[in-house]
Short mmCIF file of C-alpha atoms and ligand atoms in Angstrom, two decimals:
data_model
loop_
_atom_site.label_atom_id
_atom_site.label_comp_id
_atom_site.label_asym_id
_atom_site.label_seq_id
_atom_site.Cartn_x
_atom_site.Cartn_y
_atom_site.Cartn_z
CA MET A 918 -1.62 -3.24 54.38
CA MET A 919 -1.72 -0.30 51.19
CA LYS A 920 -0.11 2.36 51.29
CA LYS A 921 -0.66 6.01 53.39
CA LYS A 922 -1.79 8.16 50.83
CA ILE A 923 0.68 10.91 50.26
CA ILE A 924 1.18 15.37 49.32
CA ILE A 925 4.41 16.26 48.47
CA GLY A 926 4.72 19.70 48.18
CA ASN A 927 7.95 20.78 45.52
CA TRP A 928 8.10 24.74 46.54
CA LYS A 929 11.33 24.21 43.50
CA MET A 930 13.37 27.13 43.73
CA ASN A 931 10.88 29.43 45.94
CA PRO A 932 10.96 31.47 48.71
CA ASP A 933 14.08 33.97 48.32
CA HIS A 934 14.03 34.73 52.05
CA PRO A 935 15.05 31.83 54.64
CA LYS A 936 12.16 33.71 57.36
CA GLU A 937 8.69 32.83 54.33
CA ALA A 938 10.50 29.33 54.11
CA VAL A 939 10.08 28.95 58.00
CA LYS A 940 6.90 31.10 58.18
CA LEU A 941 5.34 28.77 54.81
CA PHE A 942 6.00 25.29 56.74
CA LYS A 943 4.54 26.18 60.26
CA GLU A 944 1.54 27.77 58.87
CA VAL A 945 0.65 24.68 56.39
CA LEU A 946 2.01 22.48 59.94
CA SER A 947 -0.73 23.96 62.33
CA SER A 948 -3.50 24.32 59.47
CA THR A 949 -2.64 20.32 59.70
CA SER A 950 -2.34 18.73 62.74
CA LYS A 951 -5.02 16.67 62.45
CA VAL A 952 -4.00 14.94 59.69
CA LYS A 953 -3.38 11.25 60.44
CA LYS A 954 -4.41 9.20 57.61
CA THR A 955 -1.97 11.41 54.98
CA GLU A 956 2.04 11.85 54.70
CA ILE A 957 2.40 15.23 54.05
CA VAL A 958 5.72 15.81 52.69
CA PHE A 959 8.03 19.92 51.77
CA CYS A 960 10.63 19.59 49.39
CA PRO A 961 12.40 23.22 50.06
CA PRO A 962 15.62 23.78 48.51
CA TYR A 963 18.36 21.85 49.21
CA ILE A 964 19.35 25.33 51.66
CA TYR A 965 16.66 25.57 53.94
CA LEU A 966 16.49 21.62 55.15
CA GLU A 967 18.54 21.93 58.70
CA GLY A 968 16.20 24.49 59.68
CA LEU A 969 13.10 23.39 58.78
CA ARG A 970 14.78 20.15 60.58
CA LYS A 971 14.62 22.02 63.60
CA ILE A 972 11.19 22.67 63.55
CA SER A 973 9.94 19.88 63.51
CA LYS A 974 11.27 16.37 64.41
CA ARG A 975 8.32 14.44 62.09
CA ASN A 976 10.32 12.83 59.04
CA ILE A 977 8.59 15.17 56.45
CA LEU A 978 11.70 16.56 54.68
CA GLY A 979 12.13 15.73 51.01
CA ALA A 980 14.83 17.18 48.83
CA GLN A 981 14.20 18.07 44.71
CA ASN A 982 17.72 16.78 43.72
CA VAL A 983 20.76 14.65 44.44
CA PHE A 984 23.47 13.50 42.65
CA SER A 985 24.90 10.63 41.24
CA GLU A 986 27.89 9.73 43.61
CA ASN A 987 28.72 9.60 47.21
CA SER A 988 32.09 11.25 48.50
CA GLY A 989 34.38 8.12 48.37
CA VAL A 990 33.88 8.70 44.53
CA ASN A 991 37.37 10.96 43.50
CA GLY A 992 37.85 12.30 47.17
CA GLY A 993 33.77 14.33 46.69
CA ALA A 994 35.43 16.08 43.80
CA PHE A 995 31.90 17.39 42.52
CA THR A 996 31.89 21.33 42.96
CA GLY A 997 28.45 22.07 44.07
CA GLU A 998 26.63 18.99 44.20
CA VAL A 999 24.94 17.24 47.22
CA SER A 1000 25.31 13.62 47.88
CA MET A 1001 22.65 10.59 49.00
CA ASN A 1002 24.55 10.30 52.70
CA MET A 1003 24.63 14.57 53.24
CA LEU A 1004 20.81 13.56 53.18
CA SER A 1005 20.42 10.90 54.84
CA ASN A 1006 22.40 12.53 57.64
CA LEU A 1007 20.29 15.44 58.23
CA GLY A 1008 17.36 13.00 58.45
CA VAL A 1009 15.65 13.94 54.80
CA LYS A 1010 13.84 10.50 54.33
CA TYR A 1011 12.39 11.50 50.13
CA ILE A 1012 13.66 12.36 47.01
CA ILE A 1013 12.78 13.91 43.78
CA LEU A 1014 14.48 12.39 41.24
CA GLY A 1015 13.72 12.91 37.49
CA HIS A 1016 11.21 15.82 37.88
CA SER A 1017 10.60 17.17 33.94
CA GLU A 1018 12.72 20.53 35.27
CA ARG A 1019 15.97 18.73 35.77
CA ARG A 1020 15.08 16.72 32.40
CA GLU A 1021 15.08 20.01 31.01
CA MET A 1022 19.31 20.78 32.47
CA TYR A 1023 20.76 17.83 30.40
CA GLU A 1024 19.05 14.75 33.26
CA THR A 1025 19.10 11.48 31.92
CA ASN A 1026 16.95 8.27 32.04
CA LEU A 1027 20.88 7.00 33.17
CA ASP A 1028 22.26 9.46 35.55
CA ILE A 1029 18.36 8.94 37.53
CA ASN A 1030 18.76 4.86 37.01
CA LYS A 1031 22.56 5.91 38.76
CA LYS A 1032 21.03 7.63 41.08
CA LEU A 1033 18.54 5.02 42.11
CA LYS A 1034 20.80 1.88 42.01
CA ILE A 1035 22.41 4.30 45.23
CA ILE A 1036 19.82 5.77 46.87
CA PRO A 1037 20.01 4.12 50.79
CA ASN A 1038 16.69 1.94 51.82
CA THR A 1039 15.86 4.65 54.56
CA ILE A 1040 14.98 7.66 52.13
CA ILE A 1041 12.23 7.07 49.67
CA PRO A 1042 12.40 7.89 45.72
CA ILE A 1043 9.90 9.70 43.75
CA LEU A 1044 10.20 9.47 40.55
CA CYS A 1045 8.92 11.74 37.80
CA VAL A 1046 7.82 10.28 34.06
CA GLY A 1047 5.75 12.40 31.84
CA GLU A 1048 5.66 13.19 28.47
CA LYS A 1049 6.49 16.55 26.96
CA GLU A 1050 3.57 16.35 24.63
CA ARG A 1051 0.45 14.03 23.45
CA ASP A 1052 0.38 12.55 19.85
CA ASP A 1053 -2.08 11.39 18.63
CA ASN A 1054 0.01 7.91 16.88
CA HIS A 1055 0.46 7.37 20.82
CA GLU A 1056 4.10 8.03 20.91
CA TYR A 1057 3.37 9.43 24.74
CA LEU A 1058 2.96 5.73 25.58
CA ASN A 1059 6.39 4.72 24.42
CA VAL A 1060 8.10 7.94 25.77
CA ILE A 1061 6.85 6.63 28.96
CA LYS A 1062 7.95 3.15 29.13
CA THR A 1063 11.22 4.11 28.31
CA GLN A 1064 11.29 6.11 31.09
CA LEU A 1065 10.49 3.70 33.59
CA GLU A 1066 12.55 0.75 31.74
CA ASP A 1067 15.33 2.79 31.96
CA CYS A 1068 15.15 4.61 34.38
CA LEU A 1069 14.28 1.18 37.22
CA ASP A 1070 16.21 -1.14 35.12
CA GLY A 1071 18.66 -3.42 38.37
CA ILE A 1072 17.23 -1.69 40.97
CA SER A 1073 16.90 -3.50 44.21
CA LYS A 1074 13.92 -4.77 46.52
CA ASN A 1075 14.06 -2.48 49.09
CA THR A 1076 14.55 0.73 46.70
CA LEU A 1077 11.10 -1.04 44.10
CA ASN A 1078 8.96 -1.60 47.55
CA ASN A 1079 9.70 2.50 48.82
CA LEU A 1080 8.87 3.51 45.28
CA ILE A 1081 6.42 6.07 44.68
CA ILE A 1082 6.04 6.96 40.86
CA ALA A 1083 4.67 10.82 39.62
CA TYR A 1084 2.90 10.95 36.63
CA GLU A 1085 3.13 13.91 35.43
CA PRO A 1086 2.36 15.32 31.70
CA VAL A 1087 4.80 17.99 31.27
CA TRP A 1088 1.68 20.01 29.11
CA ALA A 1089 0.48 20.73 32.00
CA ILE A 1090 3.16 21.70 34.97
CA GLY A 1091 3.30 25.11 35.87
CA LYS A 1092 1.44 28.80 34.67
CA ASN A 1093 2.28 27.88 30.90
CA ALA A 1094 0.48 24.80 30.44
CA VAL A 1095 -1.07 24.16 27.62
CA ARG A 1096 -4.95 22.66 29.90
CA GLN A 1097 -5.41 20.39 33.16
CA ALA A 1098 -5.23 16.32 32.47
CA THR A 1099 -8.36 14.74 33.40
CA SER A 1100 -8.37 12.40 36.46
CA LEU A 1101 -9.02 9.47 33.37
CA GLU A 1102 -6.27 10.26 31.85
CA PHE A 1103 -4.29 9.88 34.84
CA ARG A 1104 -6.44 6.59 36.02
CA GLU A 1105 -5.07 5.74 31.87
CA ILE A 1106 -1.50 5.80 32.15
CA GLY A 1107 -1.65 4.19 36.00
CA ILE A 1108 -2.62 1.87 34.84
CA LEU A 1109 -0.43 1.16 31.84
CA ILE A 1110 2.61 2.30 34.73
CA LYS A 1111 0.83 -0.31 36.81
CA LYS A 1112 1.07 -3.23 33.58
CA ILE A 1113 4.79 -2.21 32.46
CA LEU A 1114 5.72 -2.51 36.64
CA THR A 1115 3.98 -5.63 37.07
CA ASP A 1116 6.08 -7.11 33.12
CA LYS A 1117 9.49 -6.08 34.35
CA PHE A 1118 9.60 -6.73 38.29
CA GLY A 1119 5.91 -9.19 38.75
CA ALA A 1120 2.96 -8.34 40.69
CA LYS A 1121 4.02 -9.26 43.94
CA ASN A 1122 7.26 -7.25 44.56
CA ILE A 1123 4.77 -3.62 43.28
CA LEU A 1124 2.34 -4.67 45.65
CA ASN A 1125 3.67 -1.56 48.09
CA LEU A 1126 3.79 0.69 44.58
CA ARG A 1127 2.22 4.43 44.55
CA ILE A 1128 1.34 6.27 41.98
CA ILE A 1129 0.31 10.61 42.56
CA TYR A 1130 -0.63 13.11 39.63
CA GLY A 1131 1.37 15.84 40.07
CA GLY A 1132 0.45 18.86 37.10
CA SER A 1133 -1.92 21.91 37.96
CA VAL A 1134 -3.01 20.31 41.30
CA HIS A 1135 -5.50 22.72 42.95
CA PRO A 1136 -7.76 22.26 45.25
CA GLU A 1137 -10.64 22.45 42.93
CA ASN A 1138 -9.29 19.65 41.37
CA ALA A 1139 -7.61 17.57 44.22
CA TYR A 1140 -10.97 14.90 44.53
CA GLU A 1141 -11.01 13.84 41.21
CA PHE A 1142 -8.04 13.26 40.95
CA LEU A 1143 -8.19 10.45 44.09
CA LYS A 1144 -11.82 9.87 42.89
CA GLU A 1145 -12.26 9.14 39.54
CA GLY A 1146 -8.04 8.87 39.19
CA GLU A 1147 -8.04 6.63 41.89
CA SER A 1148 -4.82 8.12 42.66
CA HIS A 1149 -2.78 8.03 45.46
CA GLY A 1150 -2.08 11.24 46.23
CA PHE A 1151 -0.50 14.31 44.29
CA LEU A 1152 3.13 16.16 43.47
CA VAL A 1153 2.12 19.83 44.24
CA GLY A 1154 4.20 22.53 42.54
CA ARG A 1155 2.53 26.10 43.32
CA ASP A 1156 0.03 25.30 45.69
CA SER A 1157 2.60 24.17 47.72
CA LEU A 1158 4.02 27.82 48.21
CA ASN A 1159 0.40 29.12 49.47
CA SER A 1160 0.09 27.01 53.10
CA LYS A 1161 -4.08 27.82 52.12
CA LYS A 1162 -4.57 26.03 49.59
CA PHE A 1163 -1.64 23.59 50.02
CA SER A 1164 -3.57 22.50 53.30
CA GLU A 1165 -6.85 22.42 51.68
CA ILE A 1166 -5.52 19.48 49.16
CA ILE A 1167 -4.03 17.88 52.13
CA LYS A 1168 -7.56 17.64 53.96
CA ILE A 1169 -8.91 16.63 51.02
CA THR A 1170 -7.13 13.85 50.40
CA GLU A 1171 -7.36 13.27 54.08
CA ASP A 1172 -11.54 13.43 54.30
CA PHE A 1173 -11.53 11.18 50.91
CA ILE A 1174 -12.87 6.97 51.79
P1 LIG B 1104 2.67 23.15 39.49
O1 LIG B 1104 4.36 21.69 39.56
O2 LIG B 1104 1.91 22.11 40.57
O3 LIG B 1104 2.94 24.39 39.42
O4 LIG B 1104 2.27 22.51 38.03
C1 LIG B 1104 3.69 20.59 39.56
C2 LIG B 1104 5.18 19.81 39.95
O5 LIG B 1104 6.04 20.98 38.97
O6 LIG B 1104 5.69 19.66 40.61
#
């Protein structure tokens, strides 16, 4: 059976105050309380995870990053980092990996691959891929291929079974986006991603794969990405900080047949 569509809110380094985090979380939960067919995920900064977990018993929390080693290594001497086990023990169910803003901070495909190799079965990885620019020679297709092949090399069957790929063209992300991506551009990349993973792992091993879109997702364009783009959901940045807009994106997805 096809997995549910999924809407993931990436709060990035927001909001400044824990009270605002609680407010935003509660507002979205209450306005989407009837949603049944769509998976909803909130990825707040690490320090808000514990507080939000106490508010809802549902498994709807995700982290925006994680360190590539567990504390058994080197006595946990990794100042400033947070481990996979810590997140798992806290009840975190999802982890965003390889977001372009982290890649910009020197995270490599190899780092991401190390993380994917130690991810427990209880955590669902959301792997972000996407090119910085669209060149006329179509070199961007190779960028995506390399990201997928290097990040996913040697991962377990279970991890592959849980995997969500978020296609996020860097040029379409955030308030400095060059332009919005179109639903057909997304659909084309969705086909490419499936082809690359079929070649690497075999068709029957990627039956559960969900490919979602991220980059300037708003209530105004969500429907066409679901319909024309055949998206399995969204990774939402800015609009996930606005409870009305985020709830609307969730409802559009819920109503989509
Ligand atoms: P945006 O961010 O929705 O604000 O463009 C998306 C993302 O970076 O995941």
